[in-house]
CSV table of C-alpha atoms in Angstrom, one decimal:
chain,number,residue,atom,x,y,z
E,23,MET,CA,-69.8,-137.5,-96.0
E,24,ASN,CA,-71.9,-140.7,-95.9
E,25,ASP,CA,-75.1,-139.3,-94.2
E,26,HIS,CA,-76.5,-137.6,-91.2
E,27,PRO,CA,-79.7,-138.2,-89.3
E,28,THR,CA,-82.0,-135.1,-89.7
E,29,PRO,CA,-82.3,-133.3,-86.4
E,30,SER,CA,-85.6,-131.8,-85.1
E,31,ALA,CA,-85.8,-128.0,-85.5
E,32,LYS,CA,-84.9,-127.2,-81.9
E,33,GLU,CA,-81.8,-129.5,-82.0
E,34,VAL,CA,-80.2,-128.3,-85.2
E,35,VAL,CA,-76.5,-127.4,-84.9
E,36,THR,CA,-74.8,-126.3,-88.1
E,37,THR,CA,-71.1,-126.0,-89.0
E,38,HIS,CA,-71.6,-122.2,-89.1
E,39,SER,CA,-71.7,-122.1,-85.3
E,40,VAL,CA,-69.5,-125.2,-84.6
E,41,PHE,CA,-66.5,-125.3,-87.0
E,42,GLY,CA,-63.0,-126.8,-87.2
E,43,ALA,CA,-63.8,-129.8,-85.0
E,44,PRO,CA,-64.1,-133.4,-86.1
E,45,CYS,CA,-67.8,-134.0,-86.6
E,46,TRP,CA,-68.1,-137.4,-88.2
E,47,VAL,CA,-66.2,-140.5,-89.4
E,48,SER,CA,-67.0,-142.6,-92.4
E,49,LEU,CA,-65.8,-145.8,-94.1
E,50,THR,CA,-65.7,-146.6,-97.8
E,51,SER,CA,-66.3,-150.3,-98.4
E,52,ARG,CA,-66.5,-152.7,-101.3
E,53,ASP,CA,-68.9,-155.1,-99.7
E,54,LEU,CA,-71.6,-153.5,-97.6
E,55,PRO,CA,-73.2,-156.6,-96.1
E,56,ALA,CA,-69.7,-158.1,-95.2
E,57,THR,CA,-68.7,-154.8,-93.6
E,58,GLU,CA,-71.9,-154.6,-91.5
E,59,ALA,CA,-71.3,-158.2,-90.3
E,60,PHE,CA,-67.7,-157.5,-89.3
E,61,TYR,CA,-68.3,-154.3,-87.4
E,62,SER,CA,-71.4,-155.8,-85.7
E,63,ALA,CA,-69.3,-158.7,-84.5
E,64,VAL,CA,-66.3,-156.5,-83.4
E,65,LEU,CA,-67.9,-153.4,-82.1
E,66,GLY,CA,-71.5,-154.5,-81.5
E,67,TRP,CA,-72.9,-152.0,-83.9
E,68,ARG,CA,-76.4,-152.0,-85.2
E,69,TRP,CA,-77.5,-150.4,-88.5
E,70,ARG,CA,-80.1,-148.1,-89.9
E,71,SER,CA,-80.7,-147.0,-93.5
E,72,ALA,CA,-79.3,-143.7,-94.8
E,73,LYS,CA,-81.0,-141.1,-96.9
E,74,LEU,CA,-78.4,-141.3,-99.6
E,75,GLY,CA,-79.6,-144.8,-100.8
E,76,ASP,CA,-79.1,-148.5,-100.5
E,77,ARG,CA,-75.3,-148.3,-100.6
E,78,PHE,CA,-75.2,-146.2,-97.4
E,79,ARG,CA,-75.7,-147.1,-93.7
E,80,ILE,CA,-75.5,-145.4,-90.4
E,81,ALA,CA,-73.8,-147.4,-87.6
E,82,LEU,CA,-75.4,-147.2,-84.1
E,83,ALA,CA,-73.9,-147.9,-80.7
E,84,ASP,CA,-76.4,-148.1,-77.9
E,85,GLY,CA,-78.9,-146.5,-80.3
E,86,ALA,CA,-76.7,-143.4,-81.0
E,87,PRO,CA,-75.2,-142.7,-84.4
E,88,VAL,CA,-71.4,-143.4,-84.5
E,89,ALA,CA,-70.3,-143.5,-88.1
E,90,GLY,CA,-71.3,-143.8,-91.7
E,91,ILE,CA,-70.6,-146.7,-94.1
E,92,ALA,CA,-70.6,-146.3,-97.9
E,93,GLY,CA,-70.4,-149.3,-100.1
E,94,VAL,CA,-69.0,-147.2,-103.0
E,95,ALA,CA,-65.3,-148.0,-103.1
E,96,THR,CA,-65.4,-149.9,-106.3
E,97,MET,CA,-68.1,-147.8,-108.0
E,98,TRP,CA,-66.3,-144.5,-107.2
E,99,GLN,CA,-62.8,-145.9,-107.5
E,100,MET,CA,-62.0,-144.8,-103.9
E,101,ALA,CA,-59.6,-146.4,-101.4
E,102,VAL,CA,-61.1,-148.6,-98.7
E,103,ALA,CA,-60.4,-146.5,-95.6
E,104,TRP,CA,-61.8,-144.7,-92.5
E,105,THR,CA,-61.9,-141.0,-92.9
E,106,PRO,CA,-62.6,-138.2,-90.4
E,107,TYR,CA,-64.7,-135.2,-91.4
E,108,PHE,CA,-64.3,-131.7,-90.0
E,109,ALA,CA,-67.0,-129.1,-89.7
E,110,VAL,CA,-66.5,-126.0,-91.8
E,111,ALA,CA,-68.6,-122.9,-92.3
E,112,SER,CA,-67.9,-122.9,-96.1
E,113,ALA,CA,-66.8,-126.0,-98.0
E,114,ASN,CA,-65.7,-123.9,-101.0
E,115,ASP,CA,-63.6,-121.6,-98.8
E,116,ALA,CA,-62.0,-124.5,-96.9
E,117,VAL,CA,-61.1,-126.3,-100.2
E,118,ALA,CA,-59.5,-123.1,-101.6
E,119,ARG,CA,-57.5,-122.6,-98.4
E,120,ALA,CA,-56.3,-126.2,-98.5
E,121,GLN,CA,-55.2,-125.9,-102.1
E,122,GLU,CA,-53.4,-122.6,-101.5
E,123,ARG,CA,-51.4,-124.3,-98.8
E,124,GLY,CA,-50.3,-127.4,-100.8
E,125,GLY,CA,-53.2,-129.7,-100.1
E,126,THR,CA,-55.1,-131.6,-102.8
E,127,THR,CA,-58.8,-132.2,-103.6
E,128,ALA,CA,-60.0,-135.8,-104.4
E,129,VAL,CA,-63.8,-135.2,-104.4
E,130,GLY,CA,-66.0,-132.2,-104.2
E,131,PRO,CA,-67.3,-130.1,-102.8
E,132,ILE,CA,-70.5,-131.9,-103.7
E,133,SER,CA,-74.0,-131.8,-102.3
E,134,PHE,CA,-75.2,-134.4,-99.8
E,135,PRO,CA,-78.4,-132.9,-98.3
E,136,PRO,CA,-78.5,-131.6,-95.6
E,137,GLY,CA,-75.0,-130.2,-96.5
E,138,ARG,CA,-72.0,-130.3,-98.7
E,139,ALA,CA,-68.8,-132.4,-98.4
E,140,ALA,CA,-65.3,-132.7,-99.9
E,141,LEU,CA,-62.5,-135.2,-99.6
E,142,LEU,CA,-59.0,-133.7,-99.4
E,143,ALA,CA,-55.4,-134.6,-98.6
E,144,ASP,CA,-53.0,-132.4,-96.6
E,145,ARG,CA,-49.6,-131.6,-98.0
E,146,ASP,CA,-48.1,-134.8,-96.5
E,147,GLY,CA,-50.8,-137.0,-98.1
E,148,ALA,CA,-53.1,-137.7,-95.1
E,149,THR,CA,-56.7,-137.9,-96.2
E,150,PHE,CA,-59.5,-136.0,-94.5
E,151,GLY,CA,-63.0,-134.7,-95.2
E,152,ILE,CA,-64.8,-131.5,-94.6
E,153,TRP,CA,-68.6,-131.0,-94.0
E,154,GLU,CA,-70.7,-127.9,-94.3
E,155,GLY,CA,-74.3,-128.0,-93.1
E,156,GLU,CA,-76.3,-129.6,-90.3
E,157,LEU,CA,-74.6,-131.9,-87.8
E,158,ILE,CA,-76.1,-135.0,-86.2
E,159,THR,CA,-78.9,-134.7,-83.7
E,160,ASP,CA,-77.7,-133.5,-80.3
E,161,TRP,CA,-74.2,-133.2,-81.6
E,162,ASP,CA,-72.8,-131.7,-78.4
E,163,SER,CA,-73.7,-134.8,-76.4
E,164,TRP,CA,-72.3,-137.0,-79.2
E,165,ARG,CA,-69.0,-135.0,-79.0
E,166,ARG,CA,-68.7,-135.4,-75.2
E,167,ALA,CA,-69.6,-139.1,-75.3
E,168,ALA,CA,-66.7,-139.4,-77.8
E,169,PRO,CA,-67.6,-142.7,-79.5
E,170,ALA,CA,-64.9,-141.9,-82.0
E,171,PHE,CA,-61.6,-140.1,-81.6
E,172,ILE,CA,-59.0,-139.2,-84.2
E,173,ARG,CA,-55.2,-138.9,-84.2
E,174,LEU,CA,-53.0,-137.7,-87.0
E,175,HIS,CA,-49.7,-139.5,-87.5
E,176,THR,CA,-47.6,-137.1,-89.6
E,177,ARG,CA,-44.1,-136.1,-90.5
E,178,ASP,CA,-44.1,-132.9,-88.4
E,179,ALA,CA,-46.9,-132.2,-85.9
E,180,PHE,CA,-46.3,-128.5,-85.7
E,181,ASP,CA,-46.2,-128.0,-89.4
E,182,ALA,CA,-49.4,-130.0,-89.7
E,183,ALA,CA,-51.1,-127.9,-87.0
E,184,ILE,CA,-50.3,-124.8,-89.0
E,185,PHE,CA,-51.8,-126.3,-92.2
E,186,TYR,CA,-55.0,-127.6,-90.5
E,187,GLY,CA,-55.3,-124.5,-88.4
E,188,GLU,CA,-55.3,-122.2,-91.4
E,189,VAL,CA,-57.7,-124.5,-93.4
E,190,LEU,CA,-60.1,-125.2,-90.6
E,191,GLU,CA,-59.8,-121.9,-88.8
E,192,TRP,CA,-58.4,-123.2,-85.5
E,193,ALA,CA,-57.3,-120.8,-82.8
E,194,THR,CA,-58.9,-117.7,-84.5
E,195,ALA,CA,-60.8,-114.9,-82.9
E,196,ARG,CA,-64.1,-116.4,-84.1
E,197,PRO,CA,-66.5,-117.6,-81.3
E,198,GLY,CA,-66.7,-121.4,-81.3
E,199,CYS,CA,-63.3,-122.1,-82.9
E,200,CYS,CA,-61.1,-125.0,-81.7
E,201,GLU,CA,-58.3,-124.4,-79.3
E,202,VAL,CA,-54.8,-125.7,-80.1
E,203,HIS,CA,-52.4,-126.7,-77.3
E,204,TYR,CA,-48.8,-127.9,-77.5
E,205,GLU,CA,-48.2,-130.7,-75.0
E,206,GLY,CA,-44.8,-132.1,-75.2
E,207,ASP,CA,-44.3,-133.5,-78.7
E,208,GLU,CA,-48.0,-133.6,-79.4
E,209,VAL,CA,-50.5,-131.0,-80.7
E,210,VAL,CA,-53.8,-131.4,-78.9
E,211,LEU,CA,-57.1,-130.0,-80.3
E,212,ARG,CA,-59.9,-129.0,-78.0
E,213,SER,CA,-63.5,-128.0,-78.8
E,214,GLY,CA,-65.5,-126.5,-76.0
E,215,GLY,CA,-62.8,-127.7,-73.6
E,216,ASP,CA,-63.0,-131.3,-74.7
E,217,ILE,CA,-60.0,-133.1,-76.4
E,218,VAL,CA,-61.3,-134.0,-79.9
E,219,ALA,CA,-58.0,-134.8,-81.8
E,220,ARG,CA,-54.3,-135.2,-81.4
E,221,ILE,CA,-51.4,-134.7,-83.8
E,222,GLU,CA,-48.1,-136.5,-83.4
E,223,SER,CA,-44.8,-136.5,-85.4
E,224,GLY,CA,-42.9,-139.5,-86.6
E,225,ALA,CA,-44.7,-140.8,-89.7
E,226,LEU,CA,-42.5,-141.3,-92.8
E,227,GLU,CA,-43.8,-139.6,-96.0
E,228,ALA,CA,-42.3,-142.1,-98.5
E,229,ALA,CA,-42.6,-145.3,-96.3
E,230,PRO,CA,-43.6,-148.4,-98.3
E,231,ASP,CA,-45.8,-149.5,-95.4
E,232,PRO,CA,-49.0,-147.4,-95.4
E,233,THR,CA,-49.4,-147.8,-91.7
E,234,ILE,CA,-46.4,-145.6,-91.0
E,235,ARG,CA,-47.1,-143.0,-93.7
E,236,PRO,CA,-48.9,-139.8,-92.7
E,237,HIS,CA,-52.6,-140.7,-92.0
E,238,TRP,CA,-55.5,-139.9,-89.8
E,239,GLN,CA,-56.2,-142.9,-87.5
E,240,VAL,CA,-59.8,-143.3,-86.2
E,241,HIS,CA,-60.2,-144.7,-82.7
E,242,PHE,CA,-63.4,-146.2,-81.3
E,243,ALA,CA,-63.9,-146.3,-77.6
E,244,VAL,CA,-64.7,-149.8,-76.3
E,245,ASP,CA,-65.1,-151.6,-73.0
E,246,ASP,CA,-62.9,-154.6,-73.8
E,247,VAL,CA,-60.0,-154.2,-76.2
E,248,THR,CA,-59.0,-157.9,-76.1
E,249,SER,CA,-62.4,-159.1,-77.0
E,250,CYS,CA,-62.6,-156.7,-80.0
E,251,ALA,CA,-59.2,-157.9,-81.2
E,252,ARG,CA,-60.2,-161.5,-80.9
E,253,ALA,CA,-63.5,-160.9,-82.7
E,254,ALA,CA,-61.7,-159.1,-85.5
E,255,GLU,CA,-59.4,-162.2,-86.1
E,256,GLN,CA,-62.4,-164.5,-85.9
E,257,HIS,CA,-64.3,-162.6,-88.6
E,258,GLY,CA,-61.7,-162.2,-91.3
E,259,GLY,CA,-59.8,-159.2,-90.0
E,260,SER,CA,-56.3,-158.9,-88.4
E,261,VAL,CA,-54.5,-157.4,-85.5
E,262,LEU,CA,-51.7,-155.1,-86.6
E,263,GLY,CA,-50.6,-154.2,-83.0
E,264,LYS,CA,-51.9,-154.5,-79.5
E,265,GLY,CA,-51.2,-152.9,-76.2
E,266,ALA,CA,-52.8,-153.0,-72.8
E,267,ASP,CA,-55.4,-150.3,-73.6
E,268,ASP,CA,-55.6,-150.3,-77.4
E,269,ALA,CA,-55.3,-152.4,-80.5
E,270,VAL,CA,-54.8,-151.5,-84.2
E,271,LEU,CA,-57.1,-153.6,-86.3
E,272,ARG,CA,-57.7,-154.1,-90.0
E,273,ASP,CA,-61.1,-155.2,-91.4
E,274,PRO,CA,-61.4,-157.8,-94.1
E,275,ASP,CA,-61.6,-155.1,-96.8
E,276,GLY,CA,-58.3,-153.6,-95.6
E,277,ALA,CA,-59.5,-150.5,-93.7
E,278,GLN,CA,-57.4,-149.8,-90.6
E,279,PHE,CA,-58.8,-148.5,-87.3
E,280,THR,CA,-58.0,-148.6,-83.6
E,281,VAL,CA,-60.1,-149.7,-80.6
E,282,THR,CA,-59.2,-147.9,-77.4
E,283,SER,CA,-60.3,-148.4,-73.8
E,284,HIS,CA,-62.8,-145.8,-72.7
E,285,ARG,CA,-60.5,-144.8,-69.8
E,286,GLU,CA,-57.5,-144.1,-72.1
E,287,ARG,CA,-58.8,-141.6,-74.6
């Protein structure tokens, strides 16, 4: 996990009361200044320092935290990629459940005050993170504003839902857990009634093209998809695909993400 702003005492929400839901997205980068410049131009983000040190930044949209950026890809020999993090009551227990079900652990759990994090892969190879501890200030409002949305492209949506459901304790009897709904060929995850993630089938496990292998895709809600795509090309990125209401983009470092019209989430 890259970092979290520290909430005031009356606003603290922890993963012990809100668990299983996506709670943050982060990017590993090779060149932090270049990454900041690109996402400022494409998404209009501004930046603040993070408690973890000079290699870390918090991205802000309209003054609210949206994502974390860590310039550690080379130092830690990590892939340049956007990664979603899910809230868990216990990082150790979640890692153990993932490993028992065929997942793998890349990093952690390790301490990142005010919490603990681990980086994992599911049994089809899609990378995701888990976070135990305090969530961002006014997390419930952040969730409903949905500045970031995630979708899993995987081999079998229903098999993936079983894996994540058991690891992240979805659809259990515990108060506050996420609800799982099957809508057509998709699995839809809701937290407090709000859609927070979707899972869809069709990715090819051994495909040479990483864009069609199982992966979590991070979507950012924007006002103007076309302008974002144009800015990405003008600032060293590329457009991998574009529709009327969304565009799949790649930043200059190679990280893939999607911009989606606010009305289409």
